[in-house]
mmCIF file of C-alpha atoms and ligand atoms in Angstrom:
data_model
loop_
_atom_site.group_PDB
_atom_site.id
_atom_site.type_symbol
_atom_site.label_atom_id
_atom_site.label_comp_id
_atom_site.label_asym_id
_atom_site.label_seq_id
_atom_site.Cartn_x
_atom_site.Cartn_y
_atom_site.Cartn_z
ATOM 1 C CA MET A 1 34.107 12.215 13.220
ATOM 2 C CA THR A 2 31.177 11.395 10.780
ATOM 3 C CA GLU A 3 28.698 9.154 12.801
ATOM 4 C CA PRO A 4 28.551 5.392 11.440
ATOM 5 C CA VAL A 5 24.462 5.724 10.346
ATOM 6 C CA ILE A 6 25.918 9.403 8.264
ATOM 7 C CA ALA A 7 28.682 6.846 7.151
ATOM 8 C CA LEU A 8 26.545 4.115 6.214
ATOM 9 C CA THR A 9 24.256 6.391 4.496
ATOM 10 C CA GLN A 10 26.879 7.285 2.363
ATOM 11 C CA ALA A 11 28.246 4.913 1.481
ATOM 12 C CA LEU A 12 25.470 4.058 0.077
ATOM 13 C CA ILE A 13 24.101 7.014 -1.727
ATOM 14 C CA ALA A 14 27.660 6.411 -3.085
ATOM 15 C CA GLU A 15 26.361 3.404 -5.331
ATOM 16 C CA LYS A 16 24.394 4.610 -8.143
ATOM 17 C CA SER A 17 21.633 1.752 -8.150
ATOM 18 C CA ILE A 18 18.786 3.040 -10.098
ATOM 19 C CA SER A 19 16.624 -0.401 -10.101
ATOM 20 C CA PRO A 20 16.726 -2.506 -10.258
ATOM 21 C CA ASP A 21 20.405 -2.587 -10.493
ATOM 22 C CA ASP A 22 21.994 -3.284 -6.960
ATOM 23 C CA LYS A 23 25.114 -1.804 -7.575
ATOM 24 C CA GLN A 24 27.015 -3.077 -4.022
ATOM 25 C CA CYS A 25 24.692 -1.858 -1.514
ATOM 26 C CA GLN A 26 23.443 -5.265 -0.052
ATOM 27 C CA GLN A 27 27.129 -6.276 -0.448
ATOM 28 C CA ILE A 28 27.966 -3.529 1.982
ATOM 29 C CA LEU A 29 25.021 -4.314 4.569
ATOM 30 C CA ILE A 30 25.811 -8.027 4.371
ATOM 31 C CA ASP A 31 29.308 -7.837 4.809
ATOM 32 C CA ARG A 32 28.121 -5.304 8.107
ATOM 33 C CA LEU A 33 25.252 -8.079 9.502
ATOM 34 C CA THR A 34 27.759 -11.047 8.696
ATOM 35 C CA LYS A 35 29.877 -9.958 11.176
ATOM 36 C CA LEU A 36 27.145 -9.303 13.586
ATOM 37 C CA GLY A 37 26.792 -13.317 13.687
ATOM 38 C CA PHE A 38 23.605 -12.922 10.804
ATOM 39 C CA THR A 39 22.203 -15.872 8.960
ATOM 40 C CA ILE A 40 21.959 -14.476 5.968
ATOM 41 C CA GLU A 41 20.109 -16.150 2.589
ATOM 42 C CA LYS A 42 20.546 -13.999 -0.833
ATOM 43 C CA MET A 43 16.526 -14.338 -2.742
ATOM 44 C CA ASN A 44 17.583 -13.214 -5.910
ATOM 45 C CA PHE A 45 14.843 -13.609 -8.811
ATOM 46 C CA GLY A 46 15.492 -12.019 -11.917
ATOM 47 C CA ARG A 47 17.962 -9.003 -12.198
ATOM 48 C CA THR A 48 16.755 -8.445 -8.578
ATOM 49 C CA LYS A 49 18.429 -8.951 -5.296
ATOM 50 C CA ASN A 50 17.237 -9.386 -2.552
ATOM 51 C CA PHE A 51 18.210 -10.805 1.045
ATOM 52 C CA TRP A 52 16.733 -11.452 4.223
ATOM 53 C CA ALA A 53 19.067 -11.640 7.544
ATOM 54 C CA TYR A 54 17.886 -12.814 10.714
ATOM 55 C CA HIS A 55 19.627 -12.851 14.340
ATOM 56 C CA GLY A 56 18.302 -14.688 17.030
ATOM 57 C CA GLN A 57 16.335 -18.288 17.659
ATOM 58 C CA PRO A 58 13.791 -18.954 15.045
ATOM 59 C CA SER A 59 10.334 -18.816 16.046
ATOM 60 C CA THR A 60 10.976 -16.656 18.636
ATOM 61 C CA THR A 61 9.215 -12.799 18.896
ATOM 62 C CA THR A 62 10.454 -11.420 15.151
ATOM 63 C CA LEU A 63 11.481 -7.723 14.656
ATOM 64 C CA MET A 64 11.716 -7.364 10.464
ATOM 65 C CA PHE A 65 13.283 -4.358 9.609
ATOM 66 C CA ALA A 66 12.303 -3.911 5.151
ATOM 67 C CA GLY A 67 14.388 -2.059 2.926
ATOM 68 C CA HIS A 68 14.730 -1.006 -0.691
ATOM 69 C CA THR A 69 18.521 0.010 -1.513
ATOM 70 C CA ASP A 70 17.164 0.920 -5.151
ATOM 71 C CA VAL A 71 16.762 4.292 -5.616
ATOM 72 C CA VAL A 72 14.873 6.541 -8.730
ATOM 73 C CA PRO A 73 16.895 7.819 -11.415
ATOM 74 C CA ALA A 74 18.216 11.675 -11.092
ATOM 75 C CA GLY A 75 17.000 13.295 -13.779
ATOM 76 C CA ASP A 76 19.332 16.027 -15.320
ATOM 77 C CA GLU A 77 22.471 15.918 -12.830
ATOM 78 C CA SER A 78 22.903 19.805 -13.818
ATOM 79 C CA HIS A 79 20.526 20.701 -12.301
ATOM 80 C CA TRP A 80 21.431 19.215 -9.038
ATOM 81 C CA ILE A 81 23.213 21.684 -6.711
ATOM 82 C CA TYR A 82 25.280 18.485 -5.601
ATOM 83 C CA PRO A 83 26.414 15.394 -8.015
ATOM 84 C CA PRO A 84 23.344 13.167 -7.347
ATOM 85 C CA PHE A 85 25.619 9.818 -6.753
ATOM 86 C CA SER A 86 28.636 11.862 -4.499
ATOM 87 C CA PRO A 87 27.106 12.301 -1.110
ATOM 88 C CA THR A 88 27.458 15.876 -0.135
ATOM 89 C CA ILE A 89 26.642 17.645 3.910
ATOM 90 C CA ASP A 90 26.150 21.076 3.074
ATOM 91 C CA ASP A 91 26.543 23.408 6.256
ATOM 92 C CA GLN A 92 23.245 23.385 7.264
ATOM 93 C CA ASN A 93 23.937 19.274 8.195
ATOM 94 C CA ARG A 94 21.690 18.265 5.464
ATOM 95 C CA LEU A 95 22.691 14.974 3.027
ATOM 96 C CA TYR A 96 22.378 15.420 -0.053
ATOM 97 C CA GLY A 97 21.656 12.610 -3.157
ATOM 98 C CA ARG A 98 19.525 10.087 -4.960
ATOM 99 C CA GLY A 99 18.174 7.802 -1.960
ATOM 100 C CA ALA A 100 19.134 10.106 0.642
ATOM 101 C CA ALA A 101 15.897 10.020 2.084
ATOM 102 C CA ASP A 102 14.365 7.302 -0.112
ATOM 103 C CA MET A 103 15.284 5.396 1.438
ATOM 104 C CA LYS A 104 19.344 4.688 2.199
ATOM 105 C CA SER A 105 18.949 6.886 4.942
ATOM 106 C CA GLY A 106 16.318 4.187 6.333
ATOM 107 C CA VAL A 107 17.937 1.387 5.627
ATOM 108 C CA ALA A 108 21.388 2.840 6.913
ATOM 109 C CA ALA A 109 20.020 3.418 10.605
ATOM 110 C CA MET A 110 18.078 0.120 10.941
ATOM 111 C CA ILE A 111 21.551 -1.656 10.396
ATOM 112 C CA CYS A 112 23.207 0.301 12.957
ATOM 113 C CA ALA A 113 20.213 0.307 15.674
ATOM 114 C CA ALA A 114 20.762 -3.297 15.026
ATOM 115 C CA GLU A 115 24.477 -3.601 15.352
ATOM 116 C CA ASP A 116 23.966 -1.134 18.543
ATOM 117 C CA PHE A 117 21.137 -3.757 20.191
ATOM 118 C CA ILE A 118 23.566 -6.614 19.493
ATOM 119 C CA GLN A 119 26.593 -5.622 20.215
ATOM 120 C CA GLN A 120 24.744 -4.147 23.902
ATOM 121 C CA TYR A 121 22.853 -7.678 23.945
ATOM 122 C CA PRO A 122 24.532 -10.216 22.650
ATOM 123 C CA ASN A 123 22.067 -12.668 23.928
ATOM 124 C CA HIS A 124 18.843 -10.868 23.245
ATOM 125 C CA ASP A 125 15.922 -12.556 23.253
ATOM 126 C CA GLY A 126 13.406 -12.898 20.596
ATOM 127 C CA ARG A 127 15.107 -12.547 16.591
ATOM 128 C CA VAL A 128 15.980 -9.218 14.551
ATOM 129 C CA ALA A 129 15.059 -9.886 11.082
ATOM 130 C CA PHE A 130 15.837 -7.896 7.780
ATOM 131 C CA LEU A 131 13.867 -7.959 4.684
ATOM 132 C CA ILE A 132 15.819 -6.105 2.052
ATOM 133 C CA THR A 133 14.988 -5.455 -1.740
ATOM 134 C CA SER A 134 16.717 -3.693 -4.671
ATOM 135 C CA ASP A 135 12.839 -3.579 -6.871
ATOM 136 C CA GLU A 136 11.040 -1.256 -4.965
ATOM 137 C CA GLU A 137 10.903 1.665 -7.343
ATOM 138 C CA ALA A 138 10.191 -0.083 -10.844
ATOM 139 C CA ASP A 139 7.724 -2.736 -11.209
ATOM 140 C CA ALA A 140 8.497 -4.499 -7.760
ATOM 141 C CA SER A 141 7.461 -8.082 -9.115
ATOM 142 C CA ASP A 142 10.838 -9.985 -8.447
ATOM 143 C CA GLY A 143 11.087 -7.990 -5.078
ATOM 144 C CA THR A 144 9.734 -8.034 -1.796
ATOM 145 C CA ILE A 145 6.144 -9.804 -3.187
ATOM 146 C CA LYS A 146 8.233 -12.949 -3.763
ATOM 147 C CA VAL A 147 10.593 -12.677 -0.881
ATOM 148 C CA VAL A 148 7.385 -13.153 1.331
ATOM 149 C CA ASP A 149 6.142 -15.720 -0.952
ATOM 150 C CA ALA A 150 9.179 -17.938 -0.151
ATOM 151 C CA LEU A 151 9.317 -16.890 3.830
ATOM 152 C CA ILE A 152 5.484 -17.767 4.046
ATOM 153 C CA GLU A 153 6.807 -21.208 2.486
ATOM 154 C CA GLN A 154 9.436 -21.341 5.016
ATOM 155 C CA GLN A 155 6.443 -21.077 7.608
ATOM 156 C CA GLN A 156 9.866 -17.904 8.792
ATOM 157 C CA ARG A 157 7.637 -16.542 11.897
ATOM 158 C CA VAL A 158 7.104 -12.493 12.082
ATOM 159 C CA ASP A 159 5.841 -10.329 14.177
ATOM 160 C CA TYR A 160 6.439 -6.753 14.182
ATOM 161 C CA CYS A 161 7.651 -5.324 10.623
ATOM 162 C CA ILE A 162 9.542 -1.614 10.185
ATOM 163 C CA VAL A 163 9.594 -0.716 6.878
ATOM 164 C CA GLY A 164 11.986 2.257 6.839
ATOM 165 C CA GLU A 165 10.347 4.149 4.201
ATOM 166 C CA PRO A 166 10.125 8.686 4.318
ATOM 167 C CA SER A 167 6.615 8.337 6.238
ATOM 168 C CA SER A 168 7.481 11.653 8.056
ATOM 169 C CA ASP A 169 5.667 14.949 7.228
ATOM 170 C CA GLN A 170 7.020 17.789 8.824
ATOM 171 C CA VAL A 171 9.688 16.798 11.637
ATOM 172 C CA LEU A 172 11.012 13.077 12.226
ATOM 173 C CA GLY A 173 8.377 11.003 13.284
ATOM 174 C CA ASP A 174 4.885 13.074 13.350
ATOM 175 C CA GLN A 175 3.860 10.593 10.793
ATOM 176 C CA ILE A 176 3.602 6.667 10.478
ATOM 177 C CA LYS A 177 1.921 5.167 8.043
ATOM 178 C CA ASN A 178 -0.031 1.957 9.443
ATOM 179 C CA GLY A 179 -2.070 1.676 6.972
ATOM 180 C CA ARG A 180 -2.125 1.881 2.710
ATOM 181 C CA ARG A 181 -5.443 2.605 0.732
ATOM 182 C CA GLY A 182 -5.841 -0.885 -2.017
ATOM 183 C CA SER A 183 -5.296 0.407 -5.750
ATOM 184 C CA LEU A 184 -7.574 -0.869 -8.710
ATOM 185 C CA THR A 185 -7.618 -0.098 -12.199
ATOM 186 C CA ALA A 186 -10.361 -0.507 -14.975
ATOM 187 C CA ASN A 187 -9.930 -1.239 -18.453
ATOM 188 C CA LEU A 188 -13.317 -0.452 -20.208
ATOM 189 C CA VAL A 189 -13.978 -0.210 -23.979
ATOM 190 C CA VAL A 190 -17.450 0.727 -24.705
ATOM 191 C CA HIS A 191 -18.409 -1.028 -28.039
ATOM 192 C CA GLY A 192 -20.445 0.983 -30.674
ATOM 193 C CA ILE A 193 -21.193 0.981 -34.078
ATOM 194 C CA GLN A 194 -18.296 3.431 -36.567
ATOM 195 C CA GLY A 195 -20.300 5.326 -39.113
ATOM 196 C CA HIS A 196 -20.927 8.716 -41.089
ATOM 197 C CA VAL A 197 -22.349 11.835 -38.385
ATOM 198 C CA ALA A 198 -25.082 12.246 -40.828
ATOM 199 C CA TYR A 199 -26.224 9.180 -40.961
ATOM 200 C CA PRO A 200 -26.644 8.349 -36.778
ATOM 201 C CA ASN A 201 -29.643 5.360 -37.600
ATOM 202 C CA LEU A 202 -26.965 3.545 -39.158
ATOM 203 C CA ALA A 203 -24.761 3.926 -36.688
ATOM 204 C CA ASP A 204 -24.647 3.808 -32.385
ATOM 205 C CA ASN A 205 -22.600 6.168 -30.623
ATOM 206 C CA PRO A 206 -20.168 4.784 -27.895
ATOM 207 C CA ILE A 207 -19.665 7.932 -26.181
ATOM 208 C CA HIS A 208 -23.126 9.291 -25.836
ATOM 209 C CA ARG A 209 -24.203 5.329 -24.559
ATOM 210 C CA PHE A 210 -21.111 6.404 -21.788
ATOM 211 C CA ALA A 211 -22.072 9.586 -20.860
ATOM 212 C CA PRO A 212 -24.980 8.574 -18.288
ATOM 213 C CA VAL A 213 -22.343 5.589 -17.190
ATOM 214 C CA LEU A 214 -19.885 8.539 -16.579
ATOM 215 C CA ASN A 215 -22.261 10.860 -14.921
ATOM 216 C CA GLU A 216 -23.240 7.830 -12.533
ATOM 217 C CA LEU A 217 -19.472 6.812 -11.812
ATOM 218 C CA THR A 218 -18.479 10.067 -10.770
ATOM 219 C CA HIS A 219 -21.108 10.601 -8.320
ATOM 220 C CA THR A 220 -21.094 7.310 -6.813
ATOM 221 C CA VAL A 221 -20.388 7.578 -3.042
ATOM 222 C CA TRP A 222 -18.528 4.130 -3.004
ATOM 223 C CA ASP A 223 -18.236 4.559 0.715
ATOM 224 C CA HIS A 224 -17.361 6.603 3.742
ATOM 225 C CA GLY A 225 -13.953 5.602 4.929
ATOM 226 C CA ASN A 226 -13.827 4.363 8.508
ATOM 227 C CA GLN A 227 -11.288 5.376 12.019
ATOM 228 C CA TYR A 228 -8.548 4.543 9.706
ATOM 229 C CA PHE A 229 -9.043 5.016 6.303
ATOM 230 C CA PRO A 230 -10.238 8.556 3.931
ATOM 231 C CA GLN A 231 -12.948 7.477 1.647
ATOM 232 C CA THR A 232 -12.788 5.707 -1.156
ATOM 233 C CA THR A 233 -11.981 7.652 -4.474
ATOM 234 C CA MET A 234 -12.748 6.711 -8.563
ATOM 235 C CA GLN A 235 -11.117 8.536 -10.597
ATOM 236 C CA ILE A 236 -11.114 9.104 -14.753
ATOM 237 C CA ALA A 237 -6.885 8.675 -15.839
ATOM 238 C CA ASN A 238 -7.715 8.039 -19.915
ATOM 239 C CA ILE A 239 -10.652 8.589 -21.999
ATOM 240 C CA ASN A 240 -10.084 8.318 -25.253
ATOM 241 C CA GLY A 241 -12.710 7.759 -28.858
ATOM 242 C CA GLY A 242 -13.139 9.348 -32.319
ATOM 243 C CA THR A 243 -10.829 8.915 -35.654
ATOM 244 C CA GLY A 244 -10.148 12.556 -35.568
ATOM 245 C CA ALA A 245 -12.591 13.157 -38.483
ATOM 246 C CA GLU A 246 -15.343 15.658 -37.602
ATOM 247 C CA ASN A 247 -17.859 13.064 -40.046
ATOM 248 C CA VAL A 248 -16.706 9.961 -38.492
ATOM 249 C CA ILE A 249 -19.059 8.504 -34.972
ATOM 250 C CA PRO A 250 -16.007 6.729 -33.277
ATOM 251 C CA GLY A 251 -16.483 2.691 -33.404
ATOM 252 C CA ASP A 252 -15.367 2.402 -29.615
ATOM 253 C CA LEU A 253 -14.646 4.222 -27.331
ATOM 254 C CA LYS A 254 -11.485 3.371 -24.381
ATOM 255 C CA VAL A 255 -11.710 4.885 -20.632
ATOM 256 C CA GLN A 256 -9.382 3.868 -17.590
ATOM 257 C CA PHE A 257 -10.268 4.660 -13.969
ATOM 258 C CA ASN A 258 -8.880 4.057 -10.653
ATOM 259 C CA PHE A 259 -9.641 3.416 -6.980
ATOM 260 C CA ARG A 260 -8.133 4.434 -4.010
ATOM 261 C CA TYR A 261 -10.049 2.453 -1.869
ATOM 262 C CA SER A 262 -10.119 1.388 2.456
ATOM 263 C CA SER A 263 -10.103 -1.600 3.844
ATOM 264 C CA GLU A 264 -13.932 -0.561 4.117
ATOM 265 C CA LEU A 265 -14.184 -2.059 0.306
ATOM 266 C CA THR A 266 -12.502 -5.354 -1.247
ATOM 267 C CA ASP A 267 -11.980 -5.121 -4.838
ATOM 268 C CA GLU A 268 -14.898 -7.980 -5.505
ATOM 269 C CA MET A 269 -16.741 -5.755 -3.883
ATOM 270 C CA ILE A 270 -15.948 -2.400 -6.394
ATOM 271 C CA LYS A 271 -15.927 -4.856 -9.290
ATOM 272 C CA SER A 272 -19.508 -6.119 -8.634
ATOM 273 C CA ARG A 273 -20.634 -2.480 -8.409
ATOM 274 C CA VAL A 274 -19.041 -0.964 -11.764
ATOM 275 C CA THR A 275 -20.481 -3.999 -13.637
ATOM 276 C CA GLN A 276 -23.884 -3.226 -11.847
ATOM 277 C CA ILE A 277 -23.996 0.050 -13.419
ATOM 278 C CA LEU A 278 -22.802 -1.014 -17.013
ATOM 279 C CA ASP A 279 -25.107 -2.891 -17.518
ATOM 280 C CA LYS A 280 -27.466 -1.370 -15.769
ATOM 281 C CA HIS A 281 -27.032 1.185 -18.922
ATOM 282 C CA GLN A 282 -27.060 -1.769 -21.508
ATOM 283 C CA LEU A 283 -23.475 -0.865 -23.001
ATOM 284 C CA ASN A 284 -21.609 -3.233 -25.182
ATOM 285 C CA TYR A 285 -18.606 -3.654 -23.731
ATOM 286 C CA THR A 286 -15.318 -5.388 -22.717
ATOM 287 C CA LEU A 287 -13.501 -4.720 -18.922
ATOM 288 C CA ASN A 288 -10.205 -5.343 -17.721
ATOM 289 C CA TRP A 289 -8.967 -5.426 -14.301
ATOM 290 C CA ARG A 290 -5.600 -4.328 -12.823
ATOM 291 C CA LEU A 291 -5.077 -5.226 -9.064
ATOM 292 C CA SER A 292 -1.747 -3.322 -7.770
ATOM 293 C CA GLY A 293 -2.608 -3.212 -4.350
ATOM 294 C CA LYS A 294 -5.327 -4.731 -1.704
ATOM 295 C CA PRO A 295 -5.811 -2.452 1.126
ATOM 296 C CA PHE A 296 -3.633 -3.087 5.027
ATOM 297 C CA LEU A 297 -4.381 -2.051 7.646
ATOM 298 C CA THR A 298 -2.650 -2.640 11.289
ATOM 299 C CA PRO A 299 -4.547 -0.701 14.387
ATOM 300 C CA LYS A 300 -3.624 0.523 17.389
ATOM 301 C CA GLY A 301 -1.255 -2.004 19.451
ATOM 302 C CA THR A 302 2.171 -3.407 20.297
ATOM 303 C CA LEU A 303 3.890 -2.200 17.319
ATOM 304 C CA THR A 304 2.565 1.500 17.049
ATOM 305 C CA ASP A 305 2.494 2.125 20.602
ATOM 306 C CA ALA A 306 5.962 0.993 20.438
ATOM 307 C CA VAL A 307 7.105 3.029 18.272
ATOM 308 C CA VAL A 308 4.856 6.559 19.018
ATOM 309 C CA GLU A 309 6.125 5.851 22.550
ATOM 310 C CA SER A 310 10.535 5.899 21.699
ATOM 311 C CA ILE A 311 9.193 8.190 18.799
ATOM 312 C CA LYS A 312 8.018 10.476 22.211
ATOM 313 C CA GLU A 313 11.066 9.418 24.382
ATOM 314 C CA LEU A 314 13.629 10.402 22.412
ATOM 315 C CA THR A 315 12.151 13.193 20.065
ATOM 316 C CA ASN A 316 9.499 14.471 22.526
ATOM 317 C CA VAL A 317 7.265 14.748 19.200
ATOM 318 C CA ASP A 318 3.433 13.302 19.233
ATOM 319 C CA THR A 319 2.846 10.799 16.422
ATOM 320 C CA HIS A 320 -0.312 10.403 14.324
ATOM 321 C CA LEU A 321 -1.211 7.445 12.207
ATOM 322 C CA SER A 322 -1.675 7.843 8.310
ATOM 323 C CA THR A 323 -3.272 5.864 5.474
ATOM 324 C CA THR A 324 -2.727 8.090 3.321
ATOM 325 C CA GLY A 325 -0.033 8.399 0.318
ATOM 326 C CA GLY A 326 0.778 5.454 -2.746
ATOM 327 C CA THR A 327 1.785 2.167 -2.404
ATOM 328 C CA SER A 328 4.727 0.338 -0.229
ATOM 329 C CA ASP A 329 5.954 -3.025 0.104
ATOM 330 C CA GLY A 330 3.968 -2.968 3.932
ATOM 331 C CA ARG A 331 0.541 -4.334 1.009
ATOM 332 C CA PHE A 332 3.585 -7.390 0.511
ATOM 333 C CA ILE A 333 4.291 -7.976 4.091
ATOM 334 C CA ALA A 334 0.485 -7.834 5.223
ATOM 335 C CA LYS A 335 0.342 -10.979 3.971
ATOM 336 C CA MET A 336 2.654 -12.468 7.130
ATOM 337 C CA ASN A 337 -0.154 -12.186 9.236
ATOM 338 C CA CYS A 338 2.369 -9.592 11.103
ATOM 339 C CA GLN A 339 1.950 -6.214 12.439
ATOM 340 C CA VAL A 340 3.023 -3.767 10.360
ATOM 341 C CA ILE A 341 4.313 -0.352 10.006
ATOM 342 C CA GLU A 342 6.097 2.676 8.038
ATOM 343 C CA PHE A 343 8.282 4.967 9.841
ATOM 344 C CA GLY A 344 11.092 6.691 8.913
ATOM 345 C CA VAL A 345 12.547 10.572 7.885
ATOM 346 C CA LEU A 346 10.523 13.137 5.916
ATOM 347 C CA SER A 347 9.155 12.440 2.203
ATOM 348 C CA GLN A 348 9.683 16.011 0.920
ATOM 349 C CA THR A 349 12.622 15.495 -1.031
ATOM 350 C CA ILE A 350 11.598 12.295 -2.146
ATOM 351 C CA HIS A 351 12.214 11.198 -6.181
ATOM 352 C CA LYS A 352 12.930 15.123 -6.683
ATOM 353 C CA VAL A 353 16.193 16.997 -7.992
ATOM 354 C CA ASN A 354 18.143 18.158 -4.745
ATOM 355 C CA GLU A 355 16.844 14.807 -2.558
ATOM 356 C CA HIS A 356 17.618 15.395 0.622
ATOM 357 C CA VAL A 357 17.721 14.780 4.361
ATOM 358 C CA ASN A 358 18.985 16.380 7.835
ATOM 359 C CA CYS A 359 21.508 14.322 9.077
ATOM 360 C CA GLN A 360 20.470 15.059 12.550
ATOM 361 C CA ASP A 361 17.066 12.790 11.681
ATOM 362 C CA VAL A 362 18.852 9.634 10.692
ATOM 363 C CA ILE A 363 20.784 9.943 13.901
ATOM 364 C CA ASN A 364 17.248 9.629 15.894
ATOM 365 C CA LEU A 365 16.124 7.750 14.091
ATOM 366 C CA LYS A 366 18.471 4.983 14.551
ATOM 367 C CA ALA A 367 18.132 5.399 17.961
ATOM 368 C CA ILE A 368 14.463 5.451 17.791
ATOM 369 C CA TYR A 369 14.957 2.147 15.900
ATOM 370 C CA GLN A 370 16.985 1.190 18.856
ATOM 371 C CA ARG A 371 14.529 1.958 21.352
ATOM 372 C CA VAL A 372 11.872 -0.509 20.041
ATOM 373 C CA LEU A 373 14.493 -3.492 19.380
ATOM 374 C CA GLU A 374 14.659 -3.174 23.259
ATOM 375 C CA LYS A 375 11.002 -2.907 23.632
ATOM 376 C CA LEU A 376 9.730 -5.253 22.045
ATOM 377 C CA LEU A 377 12.388 -7.829 21.889
ATOM 378 C CA LEU A 378 13.637 -7.779 25.621
ATOM 379 C CA ASN A 379 11.949 -10.497 27.853
ATOM 380 C CA SER A 380 9.990 -11.154 24.939
ATOM 381 C CA ASP A 381 9.663 -14.677 24.672
HETATM 382 ZN ZN1 ZN B 401 10.998 4.384 -1.525
#
């Protein structure tokens, strides 16, 4: 007999839910949670489907699971061993399909963990909650960010949040994410005066103007990181200048650069230091910033301990806390002033052709989530 958590993962993979089109994924989850007696509130914005659900008394200790039902496109389907939206288990007990790892198995594991927990403790202390979105992989503008604002407005209490993103590296549970770096992009235009290369005295070359600034930006030590974060990095992503002609000094130079920054810095601090460098070199420029996410951090504490201990008890794996990788919806949830971590299956095949997950890992993940529920909610107030 197929384990319920594997059957649910398969049912979700069979829904071709490319962001933000949810197909029937959330309806499948809502049906399951309704049967369990959850209170469900759909929070759809634009074309994005989201819902928030809870079981237990409001204003008691709340553990919220967060996840997304959308997936990235499969690319050329002929490159897949099995069709990406026809979930298939091979003879190594690996389940293939788009979203198998990112993150339909994680969503299935949290739902099945809640089912078994509530069946065992129908009158449990505290509150089990879900925040599910169908727009994490695309621009994420109508998903978790808006639901979080609505929940803050409703003064919903959330103490702990587990985002079921694939956080593991080599074996299930070897790594959880207890924070993420911030991401800040600068779009800079350096203005000069266009002219003939033979008459440089009549022109002003923005590339020449920018050369020492480029040197200074790339050699600046922005910080030294801290216990949880590596040091802040800056990378030039795009640089464009020139008309294509060999005898024209360009009028403008466009430069785009991105910071991945630690909790030692704020976006305001970075902006002011960059502006100081530009002004010091007396550039004539226009500068626009785009902040995609502030850094967040959940220091070692109740939530990380409960997760690390549960992983150890059930799989005997030692866990490493990490803040590496790109941004995630954790950045929005951190606004609720709760402890938030990401913990899920291996990330090795996410967004790739032949994405897959080990079935035993999914079964173990569900058991670990259930153990965390017991540790954090039973005998809480
Ligand atoms: Zn994901």
